Amino acid sequence: MARPHSRTRRGGNAVEFALTLPIYVAILSGVVDFGWYFNQRMVVTMAGRDAARAASLVPLGGNVETEGEAQGNASLQASGLSGTVDCTLAGTSPDQEVSCSVTVPFVPLIGLAPNPNDLLSRITMRMEEQP
């Protein structure tokens, strides 16, 4: 039985590599994009939590919306993101709640994986100091 030449076998390996490389690149870019998405989503969620927590600790008579929005924006800027932070106070004492929503446009790293256009986080917390 004749043994194939190593030169022809190397050509077969190159063809197999050329056929499978796009699949591996697509999988790797999808993993990178989804990792980036989940990282950014976590940052937006934490900014919403920071905003709601800061707003829920504002003493009576203070501006809940301003404090929450300032803390949310500071958290976003610390992570290198920018977006909109809106806080609203609802309910009557002793059941007042503050609700903060954070919206940040999402920019994917590679763009091959399907991702949303905006990242949204909405956090609601009960006001701490109420008569």
Short mmCIF file of N, CA, C and O in Angstrom, two decimals:
data_model
loop_
_atom_site.label_atom_id
_atom_site.label_comp_id
_atom_site.label_asym_id
_atom_site.label_seq_id
_atom_site.Cartn_x
_atom_site.Cartn_y
_atom_site.Cartn_z
N MET A 1 0.84 -1.17 0.00
CA MET A 1 0.00 0.00 0.00
C MET A 1 0.89 1.24 0.00
O MET A 1 1.79 1.37 0.82
N ALA A 2 0.58 2.13 -0.87
CA ALA A 2 1.39 3.33 -1.00
C ALA A 2 0.99 4.35 0.07
O ALA A 2 -0.17 4.51 0.37
N ARG A 3 1.99 4.97 0.59
CA ARG A 3 1.76 5.97 1.63
C ARG A 3 1.65 7.36 0.98
O ARG A 3 2.46 7.70 0.13
N PRO A 4 0.64 8.19 1.41
CA PRO A 4 0.51 9.51 0.77
C PRO A 4 1.69 10.40 1.12
O PRO A 4 2.25 10.30 2.20
N HIS A 5 2.01 11.21 0.22
CA HIS A 5 3.10 12.15 0.44
C HIS A 5 2.69 13.18 1.49
O HIS A 5 1.54 13.57 1.59
N SER A 6 3.67 13.61 2.27
CA SER A 6 3.37 14.58 3.33
C SER A 6 2.93 15.92 2.74
O SER A 6 2.17 16.64 3.35
N ARG A 7 3.37 16.22 1.54
CA ARG A 7 2.98 17.48 0.93
C ARG A 7 1.49 17.49 0.61
O ARG A 7 0.81 18.48 0.84
N THR A 8 0.95 16.42 0.13
CA THR A 8 -0.48 16.38 -0.17
C THR A 8 -1.30 16.36 1.11
O THR A 8 -2.38 16.90 1.15
N ARG A 9 -0.79 15.74 2.15
CA ARG A 9 -1.50 15.71 3.43
C ARG A 9 -1.53 17.10 4.06
O ARG A 9 -2.52 17.50 4.65
N ARG A 10 -0.44 17.84 3.93
CA ARG A 10 -0.43 19.20 4.45
C ARG A 10 -1.45 20.06 3.74
O ARG A 10 -2.07 20.93 4.33
N GLY A 11 -1.65 19.82 2.50
CA GLY A 11 -2.66 20.57 1.75
C GLY A 11 -4.06 20.28 2.28
O GLY A 11 -4.91 21.16 2.37
N GLY A 12 -4.32 19.01 2.64
CA GLY A 12 -5.61 18.65 3.21
C GLY A 12 -5.85 19.31 4.56
O GLY A 12 -6.96 19.75 4.87
N ASN A 13 -4.79 19.37 5.36
CA ASN A 13 -4.92 20.05 6.65
C ASN A 13 -5.22 21.54 6.47
O ASN A 13 -6.00 22.12 7.21
N ALA A 14 -4.59 22.16 5.48
CA ALA A 14 -4.83 23.57 5.23
C ALA A 14 -6.27 23.81 4.78
O ALA A 14 -6.90 24.79 5.19
N VAL A 15 -6.80 22.91 3.96
CA VAL A 15 -8.19 23.05 3.51
C VAL A 15 -9.15 22.88 4.69
O VAL A 15 -10.10 23.65 4.85
N GLU A 16 -8.91 21.89 5.54
CA GLU A 16 -9.77 21.69 6.71
C GLU A 16 -9.70 22.90 7.64
O GLU A 16 -10.72 23.35 8.16
N PHE A 17 -8.52 23.44 7.83
CA PHE A 17 -8.37 24.62 8.67
C PHE A 17 -9.12 25.81 8.07
O PHE A 17 -9.80 26.55 8.77
N ALA A 18 -9.01 25.99 6.76
CA ALA A 18 -9.67 27.10 6.09
C ALA A 18 -11.20 26.97 6.18
O ALA A 18 -11.91 27.97 6.24
N LEU A 19 -11.70 25.74 6.19
CA LEU A 19 -13.15 25.54 6.27
C LEU A 19 -13.69 25.75 7.69
O LEU A 19 -14.82 26.20 7.87
N THR A 20 -12.91 25.39 8.69
CA THR A 20 -13.40 25.49 10.07
C THR A 20 -13.08 26.83 10.73
O THR A 20 -13.72 27.18 11.72
N LEU A 21 -12.11 27.57 10.22
CA LEU A 21 -11.72 28.84 10.84
C LEU A 21 -12.88 29.83 10.96
O LEU A 21 -13.05 30.42 12.03
N PRO A 22 -13.69 30.06 9.93
CA PRO A 22 -14.80 31.01 10.09
C PRO A 22 -15.78 30.62 11.20
O PRO A 22 -16.32 31.48 11.90
N ILE A 23 -15.99 29.33 11.38
CA ILE A 23 -16.90 28.87 12.42
C ILE A 23 -16.31 29.20 13.79
O ILE A 23 -17.01 29.71 14.68
N TYR A 24 -15.03 28.91 13.97
CA TYR A 24 -14.38 29.22 15.25
C TYR A 24 -14.35 30.71 15.52
O TYR A 24 -14.55 31.15 16.65
N VAL A 25 -14.10 31.50 14.52
CA VAL A 25 -14.07 32.96 14.69
C VAL A 25 -15.46 33.49 15.06
O VAL A 25 -15.60 34.35 15.93
N ALA A 26 -16.50 32.96 14.43
CA ALA A 26 -17.86 33.39 14.75
C ALA A 26 -18.23 33.02 16.18
O ALA A 26 -18.83 33.83 16.90
N ILE A 27 -17.87 31.83 16.61
CA ILE A 27 -18.16 31.41 17.99
C ILE A 27 -17.39 32.29 18.98
O ILE A 27 -17.96 32.76 19.97
N LEU A 28 -16.12 32.53 18.71
CA LEU A 28 -15.31 33.35 19.61
C LEU A 28 -15.83 34.79 19.67
O LEU A 28 -15.91 35.37 20.75
N SER A 29 -16.21 35.36 18.55
CA SER A 29 -16.72 36.73 18.56
C SER A 29 -18.07 36.79 19.27
O SER A 29 -18.37 37.78 19.96
N GLY A 30 -18.89 35.75 19.16
CA GLY A 30 -20.14 35.71 19.90
C GLY A 30 -19.91 35.66 21.39
O GLY A 30 -20.59 36.33 22.17
N VAL A 31 -18.94 34.86 21.82
CA VAL A 31 -18.60 34.78 23.25
C VAL A 31 -18.11 36.13 23.76
O VAL A 31 -18.51 36.59 24.84
N VAL A 32 -17.28 36.80 22.99
CA VAL A 32 -16.76 38.11 23.40
C VAL A 32 -17.90 39.13 23.47
O VAL A 32 -18.01 39.90 24.44
N ASP A 33 -18.78 39.16 22.46
CA ASP A 33 -19.88 40.11 22.46
C ASP A 33 -20.85 39.87 23.62
O ASP A 33 -21.30 40.82 24.27
N PHE A 34 -21.19 38.62 23.87
CA PHE A 34 -22.10 38.34 24.98
C PHE A 34 -21.45 38.65 26.32
O PHE A 34 -22.11 39.13 27.23
N GLY A 35 -20.16 38.41 26.47
CA GLY A 35 -19.46 38.78 27.69
C GLY A 35 -19.48 40.28 27.90
O GLY A 35 -19.70 40.77 29.02
N TRP A 36 -19.26 41.04 26.84
CA TRP A 36 -19.30 42.50 26.92
C TRP A 36 -20.70 42.97 27.29
O TRP A 36 -20.89 43.88 28.10
N TYR A 37 -21.73 42.35 26.68
CA TYR A 37 -23.12 42.71 26.97
C TYR A 37 -23.44 42.49 28.45
O TYR A 37 -24.01 43.36 29.11
N PHE A 38 -23.08 41.31 28.98
CA PHE A 38 -23.39 41.02 30.38
C PHE A 38 -22.60 41.92 31.34
O PHE A 38 -23.11 42.30 32.39
N ASN A 39 -21.39 42.28 30.97
CA ASN A 39 -20.61 43.21 31.79
C ASN A 39 -21.30 44.57 31.84
O ASN A 39 -21.46 45.15 32.91
N GLN A 40 -21.70 45.09 30.69
CA GLN A 40 -22.35 46.40 30.63
C GLN A 40 -23.70 46.37 31.34
O GLN A 40 -24.09 47.32 32.00
N ARG A 41 -24.42 45.26 31.22
CA ARG A 41 -25.71 45.14 31.89
C ARG A 41 -25.53 45.16 33.41
O ARG A 41 -26.33 45.76 34.13
N MET A 42 -24.48 44.51 33.90
CA MET A 42 -24.21 44.52 35.33
C MET A 42 -23.88 45.93 35.81
O MET A 42 -24.33 46.36 36.88
N VAL A 43 -23.10 46.68 35.04
CA VAL A 43 -22.75 48.05 35.41
C VAL A 43 -24.00 48.92 35.47
O VAL A 43 -24.17 49.71 36.41
N VAL A 44 -24.91 48.77 34.51
CA VAL A 44 -26.14 49.56 34.49
C VAL A 44 -27.03 49.19 35.67
O VAL A 44 -27.62 50.06 36.32
N THR A 45 -27.12 47.92 36.00
CA THR A 45 -27.91 47.48 37.15
C THR A 45 -27.34 48.05 38.44
O THR A 45 -28.08 48.51 39.32
N MET A 46 -26.03 48.01 38.59
CA MET A 46 -25.41 48.56 39.80
C MET A 46 -25.60 50.07 39.90
O MET A 46 -25.78 50.61 40.99
N ALA A 47 -25.57 50.77 38.78
CA ALA A 47 -25.82 52.21 38.79
C ALA A 47 -27.25 52.49 39.24
O ALA A 47 -27.50 53.44 40.01
N GLY A 48 -28.20 51.68 38.80
CA GLY A 48 -29.59 51.83 39.25
C GLY A 48 -29.74 51.56 40.73
O GLY A 48 -30.46 52.28 41.44
N ARG A 49 -29.05 50.55 41.23
CA ARG A 49 -29.09 50.25 42.66
C ARG A 49 -28.45 51.37 43.48
O ARG A 49 -28.97 51.75 44.54
N ASP A 50 -27.33 51.89 43.01
CA ASP A 50 -26.68 53.01 43.71
C ASP A 50 -27.59 54.23 43.75
O ASP A 50 -27.68 54.91 44.77
N ALA A 51 -28.25 54.51 42.63
CA ALA A 51 -29.15 55.67 42.57
C ALA A 51 -30.33 55.49 43.52
O ALA A 51 -30.67 56.42 44.28
N ALA A 52 -30.95 54.32 43.50
CA ALA A 52 -32.10 54.08 44.36
C ALA A 52 -31.70 54.09 45.84
O ALA A 52 -32.43 54.62 46.68
N ARG A 53 -30.57 53.53 46.15
CA ARG A 53 -30.12 53.50 47.55
C ARG A 53 -29.81 54.91 48.05
O ARG A 53 -30.20 55.28 49.16
N ALA A 54 -29.13 55.71 47.25
CA ALA A 54 -28.82 57.09 47.65
C ALA A 54 -30.11 57.90 47.81
O ALA A 54 -30.24 58.68 48.76
N ALA A 55 -31.06 57.69 46.92
CA ALA A 55 -32.32 58.43 47.00
C ALA A 55 -33.15 57.98 48.20
O ALA A 55 -33.83 58.79 48.83
N SER A 56 -33.09 56.71 48.55
CA SER A 56 -33.90 56.22 49.67
C SER A 56 -33.37 56.68 51.02
O SER A 56 -34.08 56.63 52.02
N LEU A 57 -32.13 57.14 51.06
CA LEU A 57 -31.54 57.62 52.31
C LEU A 57 -31.65 59.12 52.51
O LEU A 57 -31.17 59.65 53.53
N VAL A 58 -32.27 59.83 51.57
CA VAL A 58 -32.40 61.29 51.69
C VAL A 58 -33.36 61.60 52.85
O VAL A 58 -34.44 61.03 52.94
N PRO A 59 -32.96 62.50 53.76
CA PRO A 59 -33.84 62.85 54.87
C PRO A 59 -35.10 63.56 54.39
O PRO A 59 -35.15 64.06 53.26
N LEU A 60 -36.10 63.61 55.26
CA LEU A 60 -37.35 64.28 54.91
C LEU A 60 -37.09 65.73 54.52
O LEU A 60 -36.27 66.42 55.13
N GLY A 61 -37.76 66.16 53.48
CA GLY A 61 -37.59 67.53 53.00
C GLY A 61 -36.48 67.67 51.98
O GLY A 61 -36.34 68.71 51.35
N GLY A 62 -35.67 66.65 51.79
CA GLY A 62 -34.58 66.71 50.81
C GLY A 62 -35.09 66.40 49.41
O GLY A 62 -36.20 65.91 49.23
N ASN A 63 -34.28 66.68 48.43
CA ASN A 63 -34.65 66.42 47.04
C ASN A 63 -34.22 65.01 46.65
O ASN A 63 -33.06 64.78 46.30
N VAL A 64 -35.14 64.08 46.71
CA VAL A 64 -34.87 62.67 46.45
C VAL A 64 -34.41 62.45 45.02
O VAL A 64 -33.45 61.73 44.76
N GLU A 65 -35.11 63.08 44.07
CA GLU A 65 -34.80 62.87 42.66
C GLU A 65 -33.39 63.33 42.31
O GLU A 65 -32.64 62.62 41.64
N THR A 66 -33.02 64.50 42.80
CA THR A 66 -31.70 65.06 42.48
C THR A 66 -30.58 64.19 43.05
O THR A 66 -29.59 63.92 42.37
N GLU A 67 -30.74 63.77 44.30
CA GLU A 67 -29.70 62.94 44.94
C GLU A 67 -29.54 61.60 44.21
O GLU A 67 -28.43 61.14 43.98
N GLY A 68 -30.65 60.96 43.89
CA GLY A 68 -30.59 59.67 43.21
C GLY A 68 -29.96 59.78 41.83
O GLY A 68 -29.12 58.97 41.44
N GLU A 69 -30.38 60.80 41.09
CA GLU A 69 -29.84 60.97 39.74
C GLU A 69 -28.35 61.31 39.77
O GLU A 69 -27.58 60.83 38.93
N ALA A 70 -27.94 62.11 40.74
CA ALA A 70 -26.52 62.46 40.85
C ALA A 70 -25.69 61.21 41.15
O ALA A 70 -24.62 61.00 40.55
N GLN A 71 -26.15 60.36 42.07
CA GLN A 71 -25.41 59.14 42.40
C GLN A 71 -25.40 58.16 41.23
O GLN A 71 -24.39 57.52 40.96
N GLY A 72 -26.51 58.04 40.53
CA GLY A 72 -26.57 57.15 39.36
C GLY A 72 -25.61 57.61 38.27
O GLY A 72 -24.89 56.80 37.67
N ASN A 73 -25.59 58.90 38.00
CA ASN A 73 -24.67 59.43 36.99
C ASN A 73 -23.22 59.26 37.41
O ASN A 73 -22.35 58.96 36.59
N ALA A 74 -22.95 59.43 38.71
CA ALA A 74 -21.57 59.25 39.20
C ALA A 74 -21.14 57.79 39.04
O ALA A 74 -20.00 57.51 38.66
N SER A 75 -22.04 56.85 39.29
CA SER A 75 -21.71 55.43 39.11
C SER A 75 -21.45 55.10 37.65
O SER A 75 -20.54 54.33 37.33
N LEU A 76 -22.26 55.67 36.76
CA LEU A 76 -22.04 55.43 35.33
C LEU A 76 -20.71 56.02 34.87
O LEU A 76 -19.96 55.38 34.13
N GLN A 77 -20.42 57.23 35.30
CA GLN A 77 -19.17 57.88 34.88
C GLN A 77 -17.96 57.15 35.42
O GLN A 77 -16.92 57.09 34.76
N ALA A 78 -18.06 56.58 36.61
CA ALA A 78 -16.94 55.82 37.17
C ALA A 78 -16.64 54.58 36.33
O ALA A 78 -15.50 54.11 36.31
N SER A 79 -17.63 54.09 35.62
CA SER A 79 -17.44 52.92 34.75
C SER A 79 -17.18 53.31 33.30
O SER A 79 -17.06 52.45 32.44
N GLY A 80 -17.16 54.59 33.02
CA GLY A 80 -16.89 55.04 31.66
C GLY A 80 -18.11 55.05 30.76
O GLY A 80 -17.97 55.08 29.54
N LEU A 81 -19.29 55.02 31.33
CA LEU A 81 -20.52 55.03 30.53
C LEU A 81 -21.27 56.33 30.74
O LEU A 81 -21.06 57.05 31.72
N SER A 82 -22.16 56.63 29.82
CA SER A 82 -23.05 57.77 29.99
C SER A 82 -24.44 57.36 29.53
O SER A 82 -24.60 56.58 28.60
N GLY A 83 -25.41 57.88 30.21
CA GLY A 83 -26.80 57.55 29.90
C GLY A 83 -27.72 58.47 30.68
O GLY A 83 -27.30 59.51 31.18
N THR A 84 -28.98 58.07 30.77
CA THR A 84 -29.95 58.88 31.50
C THR A 84 -30.37 58.15 32.77
O THR A 84 -30.57 56.94 32.76
N VAL A 85 -30.49 58.91 33.84
CA VAL A 85 -30.93 58.39 35.13
C VAL A 85 -32.13 59.22 35.56
O VAL A 85 -32.05 60.44 35.62
N ASP A 86 -33.26 58.56 35.83
CA ASP A 86 -34.47 59.23 36.27
C ASP A 86 -34.95 58.58 37.56
O ASP A 86 -35.13 57.37 37.62
N CYS A 87 -35.17 59.40 38.59
CA CYS A 87 -35.69 58.90 39.87
C CYS A 87 -37.00 59.61 40.17
O CYS A 87 -37.12 60.82 39.97
N THR A 88 -37.98 58.85 40.67
CA THR A 88 -39.27 59.42 41.05
C THR A 88 -39.68 58.89 42.41
O THR A 88 -39.40 57.74 42.75
N LEU A 89 -40.34 59.74 43.16
CA LEU A 89 -40.85 59.38 44.47
C LEU A 89 -42.35 59.13 44.34
O LEU A 89 -43.07 59.92 43.74
N ALA A 90 -42.83 58.03 44.91
CA ALA A 90 -44.24 57.68 44.80
C ALA A 90 -44.75 57.20 46.14
O ALA A 90 -43.98 56.75 47.00
N GLY A 91 -46.05 57.28 46.31
CA GLY A 91 -46.67 56.79 47.53
C GLY A 91 -46.79 57.87 48.58
O GLY A 91 -46.38 59.01 48.41
N THR A 92 -47.40 57.47 49.71
CA THR A 92 -47.57 58.38 50.84
C THR A 92 -46.91 57.76 52.06
O THR A 92 -46.74 56.55 52.14
N SER A 93 -46.52 58.61 52.98
CA SER A 93 -45.84 58.15 54.18
C SER A 93 -46.79 57.26 54.98
O SER A 93 -47.96 57.57 55.08
N PRO A 94 -46.43 56.18 55.50
CA PRO A 94 -45.11 55.59 55.66
C PRO A 94 -44.74 54.60 54.56
O PRO A 94 -43.86 53.77 54.78
N ASP A 95 -45.41 54.65 53.44
CA ASP A 95 -45.14 53.68 52.37
C ASP A 95 -44.57 54.34 51.13
O ASP A 95 -44.88 53.93 50.01
N GLN A 96 -43.72 55.32 51.29
CA GLN A 96 -43.14 55.97 50.13
C GLN A 96 -42.04 55.10 49.53
O GLN A 96 -41.28 54.45 50.25
N GLU A 97 -41.98 55.13 48.21
CA GLU A 97 -40.95 54.38 47.47
C GLU A 97 -40.29 55.31 46.47
O GLU A 97 -40.92 56.21 45.94
N VAL A 98 -39.04 55.04 46.23
CA VAL A 98 -38.32 55.76 45.18
C VAL A 98 -38.00 54.74 44.09
O VAL A 98 -37.58 53.62 44.37
N SER A 99 -38.25 55.13 42.85
CA SER A 99 -37.98 54.26 41.71
C SER A 99 -36.99 54.96 40.79
O SER A 99 -37.23 56.10 40.37
N CYS A 100 -35.89 54.30 40.50
CA CYS A 100 -34.85 54.88 39.63
C CYS A 100 -34.68 54.00 38.40
O CYS A 100 -34.57 52.78 38.52
N SER A 101 -34.67 54.63 37.24
CA SER A 101 -34.41 53.89 36.01
C SER A 101 -33.17 54.47 35.33
O SER A 101 -32.97 55.68 35.32
N VAL A 102 -32.35 53.57 34.81
CA VAL A 102 -31.12 53.94 34.14
C VAL A 102 -31.18 53.38 32.73
O VAL A 102 -31.45 52.19 32.54
N THR A 103 -30.93 54.21 31.74
CA THR A 103 -30.92 53.79 30.35
C THR A 103 -29.58 54.19 29.72
O THR A 103 -29.20 55.36 29.79
N VAL A 104 -28.90 53.22 29.13
CA VAL A 104 -27.59 53.45 28.51
C VAL A 104 -27.62 52.82 27.12
O VAL A 104 -28.02 51.66 26.98
N PRO A 105 -27.21 53.55 26.08
CA PRO A 105 -27.12 52.92 24.76
C PRO A 105 -26.00 51.87 24.75
O PRO A 105 -24.92 52.11 25.27
N PHE A 106 -26.30 50.73 24.16
CA PHE A 106 -25.32 49.64 24.12
C PHE A 106 -24.58 49.65 22.80
O PHE A 106 -25.20 49.66 21.73
N VAL A 107 -23.26 49.62 22.88
CA VAL A 107 -22.40 49.57 21.70
C VAL A 107 -21.62 48.26 21.78
O VAL A 107 -20.75 48.11 22.65
N PRO A 108 -21.89 47.30 20.88
CA PRO A 108 -21.16 46.02 20.94
C PRO A 108 -19.72 46.19 20.49
O PRO A 108 -19.38 47.12 19.76
N LEU A 109 -18.86 45.28 20.95
CA LEU A 109 -17.46 45.32 20.56
C LEU A 109 -17.26 44.87 19.12
O LEU A 109 -16.56 45.51 18.35
N ILE A 110 -17.86 43.74 18.77
CA ILE A 110 -17.66 43.18 17.43
C ILE A 110 -18.91 43.33 16.58
O ILE A 110 -18.84 43.71 15.42
N GLY A 111 -20.06 43.02 17.14
CA GLY A 111 -21.32 43.24 16.44
C GLY A 111 -21.88 42.04 15.71
O GLY A 111 -22.85 42.18 14.97
N LEU A 112 -21.31 40.86 15.88
CA LEU A 112 -21.84 39.69 15.20
C LEU A 112 -22.98 39.03 15.96
O LEU A 112 -23.83 38.38 15.37
N ALA A 113 -23.03 39.20 17.27
CA ALA A 113 -24.08 38.59 18.09
C ALA A 113 -25.25 39.57 18.21
O ALA A 113 -25.05 40.78 18.29
N PRO A 114 -26.48 39.07 18.23
CA PRO A 114 -27.63 39.97 18.39
C PRO A 114 -27.70 40.51 19.82
O PRO A 114 -27.67 39.75 20.77
N ASN A 115 -27.76 41.82 19.94
CA ASN A 115 -27.83 42.48 21.23
C ASN A 115 -28.83 43.61 21.16
O ASN A 115 -29.10 44.14 20.08
N PRO A 116 -29.39 44.06 22.31
CA PRO A 116 -30.34 45.17 22.28
C PRO A 116 -29.64 46.49 22.02
O PRO A 116 -28.43 46.62 22.15
N ASN A 117 -30.43 47.49 21.64
CA ASN A 117 -29.87 48.82 21.39
C ASN A 117 -29.60 49.57 22.68
O ASN A 117 -28.67 50.36 22.75
N ASP A 118 -30.44 49.36 23.69
CA ASP A 118 -30.31 50.06 24.97
C ASP A 118 -30.31 49.06 26.12
O ASP A 118 -30.96 48.02 26.05
N LEU A 119 -29.59 49.43 27.17
CA LEU A 119 -29.60 48.66 28.41
C LEU A 119 -30.46 49.44 29.41
O LEU A 119 -30.27 50.64 29.58
N LEU A 120 -31.39 48.77 30.06
CA LEU A 120 -32.32 49.42 30.96
C LEU A 120 -32.32 48.72 32.31
O LEU A 120 -32.34 47.49 32.37
N SER A 121 -32.29 49.51 33.36
CA SER A 121 -32.40 48.99 34.72
C SER A 121 -33.40 49.84 35.47
O SER A 121 -33.34 51.07 35.43
N ARG A 122 -34.36 49.18 36.14
CA ARG A 122 -35.34 49.90 36.94
C ARG A 122 -35.35 49.27 38.33
O ARG A 122 -35.64 48.10 38.49
N ILE A 123 -35.00 50.08 39.34
CA ILE A 123 -34.89 49.61 40.72
C ILE A 123 -35.83 50.44 41.59
O ILE A 123 -35.86 51.67 41.48
N THR A 124 -36.58 49.78 42.46
CA THR A 124 -37.48 50.45 43.38
C THR A 124 -37.10 50.08 44.80
O THR A 124 -36.92 48.89 45.11
N MET A 125 -36.97 51.09 45.67
CA MET A 125 -36.65 50.86 47.09
C MET A 125 -37.59 51.70 47.94
O MET A 125 -38.04 52.76 47.54
N ARG A 126 -37.84 51.20 49.13
CA ARG A 126 -38.68 51.90 50.10
C ARG A 126 -37.82 52.97 50.78
O ARG A 126 -36.66 52.77 51.09
N MET A 127 -38.43 54.14 51.02
CA MET A 127 -37.73 55.21 51.71
C MET A 127 -37.40 54.77 53.13
O MET A 127 -38.21 54.15 53.81
N GLU A 128 -36.19 55.08 53.58
CA GLU A 128 -35.72 54.62 54.88
C GLU A 128 -36.34 55.39 56.04
O GLU A 128 -36.87 54.81 56.96
N GLU A 129 -36.24 56.71 56.02
CA GLU A 129 -36.71 57.52 57.15
C GLU A 129 -38.07 58.11 56.82
O GLU A 129 -38.18 59.02 56.01
N GLN A 130 -39.10 57.57 57.46
CA GLN A 130 -40.44 58.09 57.28
C GLN A 130 -41.09 58.21 58.65
O GLN A 130 -40.88 57.35 59.51
N PRO A 131 -41.87 59.26 58.87
CA PRO A 131 -42.50 59.42 60.21
C PRO A 131 -43.58 58.38 60.44
O PRO A 131 -44.17 57.88 59.56
#
